[in-house]
Amino acid sequence: MARLTILRYPDPRLHKIAAPVAAVDDKIRRLADDMVETMMAADGVGLAATQVDVHLRLIVMDASETRDHPIVLINPEIIARSEEMRVAEEGCLSVPQIYDQVERHARVTVRALDRAGETFEMEAEGLAAICVQHEMDHLVGKVFVEYLSSLKRDRIRTKMLKKTREEQRG
Ligand code: NI
């Protein structure tokens, strides 16, 4: 397994639209495993392929309390969503150290293919519901900061660009 580089906002590649995975083969399984390792190493709850510059509909997440139940969702689709909405604080591995409130559906049902290419359905609530909606946004090129005001977003953009410049300078 290998750790992958996570794109940082405002990298334009974070806004690419991911294509469906045509076949769940060894290459896709390796990508999923590398994404799980990358997510764990970064102490994240979820990671979308978009964030590692692979523009395929694949996300990994682990919303378990014990942080030892990573799930792979390939070609995920939300097939049901609650009318009830919930506001919670979110962060993103592509926008390090930034947290803000986002409104999401309180519960969603997702259908996806697993690592073996089998279809499964998952009912998510709480952190898992937030996570799956957040990660699926990445697949359509949407970063959570796009839910915030343009003022906040501009501030975050400036902060991230500064951080990247400082790191490059060493
Ligand atoms: Ni994210």
PDB file of C-alpha atoms and ligand atoms in Angstrom:
ATOM      1  CA  MET A   1       0.000   0.000   0.000  1.00  0.00           C
ATOM      2  CA  ALA A   2       1.087   3.553  -0.542  1.00  0.00           C
ATOM      3  CA  ARG A   3       0.185   6.946   0.802  1.00  0.00           C
ATOM      4  CA  LEU A   4      -1.172   9.321  -1.799  1.00  0.00           C
ATOM      5  CA  THR A   5      -0.838  13.088  -2.035  1.00  0.00           C
ATOM      6  CA  ILE A   6      -4.009  14.938  -1.068  1.00  0.00           C
ATOM      7  CA  LEU A   7      -4.845  17.977  -3.218  1.00  0.00           C
ATOM      8  CA  ARG A   8      -5.301  21.156  -1.240  1.00  0.00           C
ATOM      9  CA  TYR A   9      -8.008  23.754  -1.825  1.00  0.00           C
ATOM     10  CA  PRO A  10      -8.095  25.887  -3.999  1.00  0.00           C
ATOM     11  CA  ASP A  11      -6.442  23.423  -6.405  1.00  0.00           C
ATOM     12  CA  PRO A  12      -8.603  23.527  -9.569  1.00  0.00           C
ATOM     13  CA  ARG A  13      -8.396  19.720  -9.887  1.00  0.00           C
ATOM     14  CA  LEU A  14     -10.724  19.506  -6.861  1.00  0.00           C
ATOM     15  CA  HIS A  15     -13.476  20.788  -9.138  1.00  0.00           C
ATOM     16  CA  LYS A  16     -13.245  18.032 -11.772  1.00  0.00           C
ATOM     17  CA  ILE A  17     -16.255  15.760 -12.223  1.00  0.00           C
ATOM     18  CA  ALA A  18     -15.494  12.086 -11.537  1.00  0.00           C
ATOM     19  CA  ALA A  19     -16.461   9.394 -14.051  1.00  0.00           C
ATOM     20  CA  PRO A  20     -18.137   6.123 -13.017  1.00  0.00           C
ATOM     21  CA  VAL A  21     -15.833   3.167 -12.349  1.00  0.00           C
ATOM     22  CA  ALA A  22     -16.287   0.815 -15.328  1.00  0.00           C
ATOM     23  CA  ALA A  23     -15.048  -2.353 -13.618  1.00  0.00           C
ATOM     24  CA  VAL A  24     -13.981  -3.174 -10.074  1.00  0.00           C
ATOM     25  CA  ASP A  25     -10.599  -4.728 -10.849  1.00  0.00           C
ATOM     26  CA  ASP A  26      -7.271  -5.039  -9.011  1.00  0.00           C
ATOM     27  CA  LYS A  27      -6.265  -1.533 -10.035  1.00  0.00           C
ATOM     28  CA  ILE A  28      -9.400  -0.089  -8.406  1.00  0.00           C
ATOM     29  CA  ARG A  29      -8.905  -2.267  -5.306  1.00  0.00           C
ATOM     30  CA  ARG A  30      -5.315  -1.023  -4.998  1.00  0.00           C
ATOM     31  CA  LEU A  31      -6.523   2.575  -5.304  1.00  0.00           C
ATOM     32  CA  ALA A  32      -9.155   1.952  -2.614  1.00  0.00           C
ATOM     33  CA  ASP A  33      -6.550   0.392  -0.288  1.00  0.00           C
ATOM     34  CA  ASP A  34      -4.141   3.282  -0.843  1.00  0.00           C
ATOM     35  CA  MET A  35      -6.952   5.746  -0.172  1.00  0.00           C
ATOM     36  CA  VAL A  36      -7.830   3.986   3.104  1.00  0.00           C
ATOM     37  CA  GLU A  37      -4.180   4.132   4.165  1.00  0.00           C
ATOM     38  CA  THR A  38      -3.962   7.820   3.187  1.00  0.00           C
ATOM     39  CA  MET A  39      -7.181   8.658   5.059  1.00  0.00           C
ATOM     40  CA  MET A  40      -6.042   6.812   8.199  1.00  0.00           C
ATOM     41  CA  ALA A  41      -2.583   8.407   8.150  1.00  0.00           C
ATOM     42  CA  ALA A  42      -4.193  11.848   7.889  1.00  0.00           C
ATOM     43  CA  ASP A  43      -6.661  10.977  10.664  1.00  0.00           C
ATOM     44  CA  GLY A  44      -9.602  11.645   8.351  1.00  0.00           C
ATOM     45  CA  VAL A  45     -13.135  10.252   8.420  1.00  0.00           C
ATOM     46  CA  GLY A  46     -13.505  10.125   4.640  1.00  0.00           C
ATOM     47  CA  LEU A  47     -11.631  10.590   1.404  1.00  0.00           C
ATOM     48  CA  ALA A  48     -12.832  10.874  -2.190  1.00  0.00           C
ATOM     49  CA  ALA A  49     -10.729   9.792  -5.192  1.00  0.00           C
ATOM     50  CA  THR A  50     -10.993  13.379  -6.495  1.00  0.00           C
ATOM     51  CA  GLN A  51      -8.857  14.482  -3.532  1.00  0.00           C
ATOM     52  CA  VAL A  52      -5.988  12.265  -4.666  1.00  0.00           C
ATOM     53  CA  ASP A  53      -6.372  13.477  -8.257  1.00  0.00           C
ATOM     54  CA  VAL A  54      -8.107  10.343  -9.557  1.00  0.00           C
ATOM     55  CA  HIS A  55     -11.358  11.367 -11.170  1.00  0.00           C
ATOM     56  CA  LEU A  56     -13.399   8.217 -10.632  1.00  0.00           C
ATOM     57  CA  ARG A  57     -16.511   7.716  -8.487  1.00  0.00           C
ATOM     58  CA  LEU A  58     -14.881   6.076  -5.489  1.00  0.00           C
ATOM     59  CA  ILE A  59     -14.913   7.122  -1.841  1.00  0.00           C
ATOM     60  CA  VAL A  60     -13.609   5.578   1.349  1.00  0.00           C
ATOM     61  CA  MET A  61     -14.807   6.396   4.834  1.00  0.00           C
ATOM     62  CA  ASP A  62     -14.630   5.260   8.423  1.00  0.00           C
ATOM     63  CA  ALA A  63     -17.168   6.881  10.704  1.00  0.00           C
ATOM     64  CA  SER A  64     -16.837   4.134  13.342  1.00  0.00           C
ATOM     65  CA  GLU A  65     -15.922   5.133  16.882  1.00  0.00           C
ATOM     66  CA  THR A  66     -13.095   2.619  16.967  1.00  0.00           C
ATOM     67  CA  ARG A  67     -11.758   3.857  13.600  1.00  0.00           C
ATOM     68  CA  ASP A  68     -11.181   0.325  12.374  1.00  0.00           C
ATOM     69  CA  HIS A  69     -14.095  -0.188   9.965  1.00  0.00           C
ATOM     70  CA  PRO A  70     -13.129   1.464   6.704  1.00  0.00           C
ATOM     71  CA  ILE A  71     -15.767   1.166   3.969  1.00  0.00           C
ATOM     72  CA  VAL A  72     -15.198   1.460   0.239  1.00  0.00           C
ATOM     73  CA  LEU A  73     -18.037   2.862  -1.882  1.00  0.00           C
ATOM     74  CA  ILE A  74     -17.700   2.601  -5.648  1.00  0.00           C
ATOM     75  CA  ASN A  75     -20.174   4.440  -7.912  1.00  0.00           C
ATOM     76  CA  PRO A  76     -22.192   5.553  -4.848  1.00  0.00           C
ATOM     77  CA  GLU A  77     -25.727   6.844  -5.357  1.00  0.00           C
ATOM     78  CA  ILE A  78     -28.022   8.373  -2.764  1.00  0.00           C
ATOM     79  CA  ILE A  79     -31.327   6.537  -3.181  1.00  0.00           C
ATOM     80  CA  ALA A  80     -33.201   8.100  -0.236  1.00  0.00           C
ATOM     81  CA  ARG A  81     -32.731  11.195   1.918  1.00  0.00           C
ATOM     82  CA  SER A  82     -34.565  12.384   5.015  1.00  0.00           C
ATOM     83  CA  GLU A  83     -36.551  15.585   4.862  1.00  0.00           C
ATOM     84  CA  GLU A  84     -35.027  16.420   8.205  1.00  0.00           C
ATOM     85  CA  MET A  85     -31.862  18.470   7.878  1.00  0.00           C
ATOM     86  CA  ARG A  86     -29.075  18.861  10.399  1.00  0.00           C
ATOM     87  CA  VAL A  87     -26.331  21.434  10.790  1.00  0.00           C
ATOM     88  CA  ALA A  88     -22.948  20.174  11.970  1.00  0.00           C
ATOM     89  CA  GLU A  89     -19.337  21.211  11.911  1.00  0.00           C
ATOM     90  CA  GLU A  90     -17.303  19.814   9.026  1.00  0.00           C
ATOM     91  CA  GLY A  91     -13.692  19.750   8.037  1.00  0.00           C
ATOM     92  CA  CYS A  92     -11.873  18.343   5.019  1.00  0.00           C
ATOM     93  CA  LEU A  93      -8.418  16.860   4.423  1.00  0.00           C
ATOM     94  CA  SER A  94      -8.138  19.171   1.394  1.00  0.00           C
ATOM     95  CA  VAL A  95      -8.820  22.229   3.578  1.00  0.00           C
ATOM     96  CA  PRO A  96      -6.673  21.499   6.647  1.00  0.00           C
ATOM     97  CA  GLN A  97      -7.502  23.150   9.973  1.00  0.00           C
ATOM     98  CA  ILE A  98     -10.682  24.791   8.694  1.00  0.00           C
ATOM     99  CA  TYR A  99     -13.979  23.796  10.308  1.00  0.00           C
ATOM    100  CA  ASP A 100     -17.393  25.283   9.730  1.00  0.00           C
ATOM    101  CA  GLN A 101     -21.110  24.554   9.910  1.00  0.00           C
ATOM    102  CA  VAL A 102     -22.819  22.862   6.978  1.00  0.00           C
ATOM    103  CA  GLU A 103     -26.439  21.782   6.632  1.00  0.00           C
ATOM    104  CA  ARG A 104     -27.028  18.244   5.324  1.00  0.00           C
ATOM    105  CA  HIS A 105     -29.800  15.662   5.230  1.00  0.00           C
ATOM    106  CA  ALA A 106     -29.927  14.008   8.647  1.00  0.00           C
ATOM    107  CA  ARG A 107     -30.184  10.498   7.119  1.00  0.00           C
ATOM    108  CA  VAL A 108     -29.407   9.093   3.693  1.00  0.00           C
ATOM    109  CA  THR A 109     -29.544   5.675   2.076  1.00  0.00           C
ATOM    110  CA  VAL A 110     -26.693   4.964  -0.307  1.00  0.00           C
ATOM    111  CA  ARG A 111     -26.315   2.241  -2.897  1.00  0.00           C
ATOM    112  CA  ALA A 112     -22.798   1.412  -4.085  1.00  0.00           C
ATOM    113  CA  LEU A 113     -20.464  -1.355  -5.177  1.00  0.00           C
ATOM    114  CA  ASP A 114     -18.051  -2.748  -2.604  1.00  0.00           C
ATOM    115  CA  ARG A 115     -14.401  -3.755  -3.011  1.00  0.00           C
ATOM    116  CA  ALA A 116     -15.526  -7.054  -4.543  1.00  0.00           C
ATOM    117  CA  GLY A 117     -17.810  -5.317  -7.052  1.00  0.00           C
ATOM    118  CA  GLU A 118     -20.990  -6.426  -5.233  1.00  0.00           C
ATOM    119  CA  THR A 119     -23.905  -4.022  -4.816  1.00  0.00           C
ATOM    120  CA  PHE A 120     -24.807  -3.058  -1.257  1.00  0.00           C
ATOM    121  CA  GLU A 121     -27.011  -0.509   0.448  1.00  0.00           C
ATOM    122  CA  MET A 122     -26.118   1.485   3.521  1.00  0.00           C
ATOM    123  CA  GLU A 123     -28.352   3.572   5.749  1.00  0.00           C
ATOM    124  CA  ALA A 124     -26.324   6.372   7.242  1.00  0.00           C
ATOM    125  CA  GLU A 125     -27.065   8.812  10.023  1.00  0.00           C
ATOM    126  CA  GLY A 126     -24.999  11.021  12.287  1.00  0.00           C
ATOM    127  CA  LEU A 127     -21.350  11.299  11.290  1.00  0.00           C
ATOM    128  CA  ALA A 128     -21.697   8.640   8.560  1.00  0.00           C
ATOM    129  CA  ALA A 129     -24.519  10.612   6.891  1.00  0.00           C
ATOM    130  CA  ILE A 130     -22.482  13.830   6.951  1.00  0.00           C
ATOM    131  CA  CYS A 131     -19.425  12.027   5.668  1.00  0.00           C
ATOM    132  CA  VAL A 132     -21.064  10.260   2.748  1.00  0.00           C
ATOM    133  CA  GLN A 133     -22.751  13.482   1.561  1.00  0.00           C
ATOM    134  CA  HIS A 134     -19.482  15.423   1.950  1.00  0.00           C
ATOM    135  CA  GLU A 135     -17.447  12.818   0.042  1.00  0.00           C
ATOM    136  CA  MET A 136     -20.024  12.463  -2.727  1.00  0.00           C
ATOM    137  CA  ASP A 137     -19.899  16.240  -3.195  1.00  0.00           C
ATOM    138  CA  HIS A 138     -16.173  15.866  -3.942  1.00  0.00           C
ATOM    139  CA  LEU A 139     -17.052  13.530  -6.830  1.00  0.00           C
ATOM    140  CA  VAL A 140     -18.999  16.331  -8.492  1.00  0.00           C
ATOM    141  CA  GLY A 141     -16.221  18.827  -7.841  1.00  0.00           C
ATOM    142  CA  LYS A 142     -17.735  20.435  -4.773  1.00  0.00           C
ATOM    143  CA  VAL A 143     -15.692  21.286  -1.672  1.00  0.00           C
ATOM    144  CA  PHE A 144     -17.567  21.983   1.600  1.00  0.00           C
ATOM    145  CA  VAL A 145     -16.340  25.599   1.725  1.00  0.00           C
ATOM    146  CA  GLU A 146     -18.658  26.246  -1.219  1.00  0.00           C
ATOM    147  CA  TYR A 147     -21.562  26.085   1.268  1.00  0.00           C
ATOM    148  CA  LEU A 148     -20.079  29.028   3.174  1.00  0.00           C
ATOM    149  CA  SER A 149     -20.402  32.736   2.376  1.00  0.00           C
ATOM    150  CA  SER A 150     -18.138  34.083  -0.369  1.00  0.00           C
ATOM    151  CA  LEU A 151     -16.434  36.248   2.240  1.00  0.00           C
ATOM    152  CA  LYS A 152     -15.510  33.225   4.338  1.00  0.00           C
ATOM    153  CA  ARG A 153     -14.501  31.264   1.261  1.00  0.00           C
ATOM    154  CA  ASP A 154     -12.174  34.034   0.057  1.00  0.00           C
ATOM    155  CA  ARG A 155     -10.575  34.163   3.491  1.00  0.00           C
ATOM    156  CA  ILE A 156     -10.032  30.400   3.461  1.00  0.00           C
ATOM    157  CA  ARG A 157      -8.617  30.532  -0.066  1.00  0.00           C
ATOM    158  CA  THR A 158      -6.087  33.193   0.955  1.00  0.00           C
ATOM    159  CA  LYS A 159      -5.131  31.262   4.084  1.00  0.00           C
ATOM    160  CA  MET A 160      -4.601  28.023   2.137  1.00  0.00           C
ATOM    161  CA  LEU A 161      -2.521  29.706  -0.584  1.00  0.00           C
ATOM    162  CA  LYS A 162      -0.353  31.333   2.091  1.00  0.00           C
ATOM    163  CA  LYS A 163       0.101  28.010   3.883  1.00  0.00           C
ATOM    164  CA  THR A 164       1.133  26.281   0.643  1.00  0.00           C
ATOM    165  CA  ARG A 165       3.609  29.087  -0.180  1.00  0.00           C
ATOM    166  CA  GLU A 166       5.133  28.886   3.282  1.00  0.00           C
ATOM    167  CA  GLU A 167       5.538  25.113   3.023  1.00  0.00           C
ATOM    168  CA  GLN A 168       7.173  25.397  -0.382  1.00  0.00           C
ATOM    169  CA  ARG A 169       9.622  27.909   1.014  1.00  0.00           C
ATOM    170  CA  GLY A 170      10.377  25.361   3.757  1.00  0.00           C
TER     171      GLY A 170
HETATM  172 NI    NI B   1     -13.467  16.651   2.035  1.00  0.00          NI
END
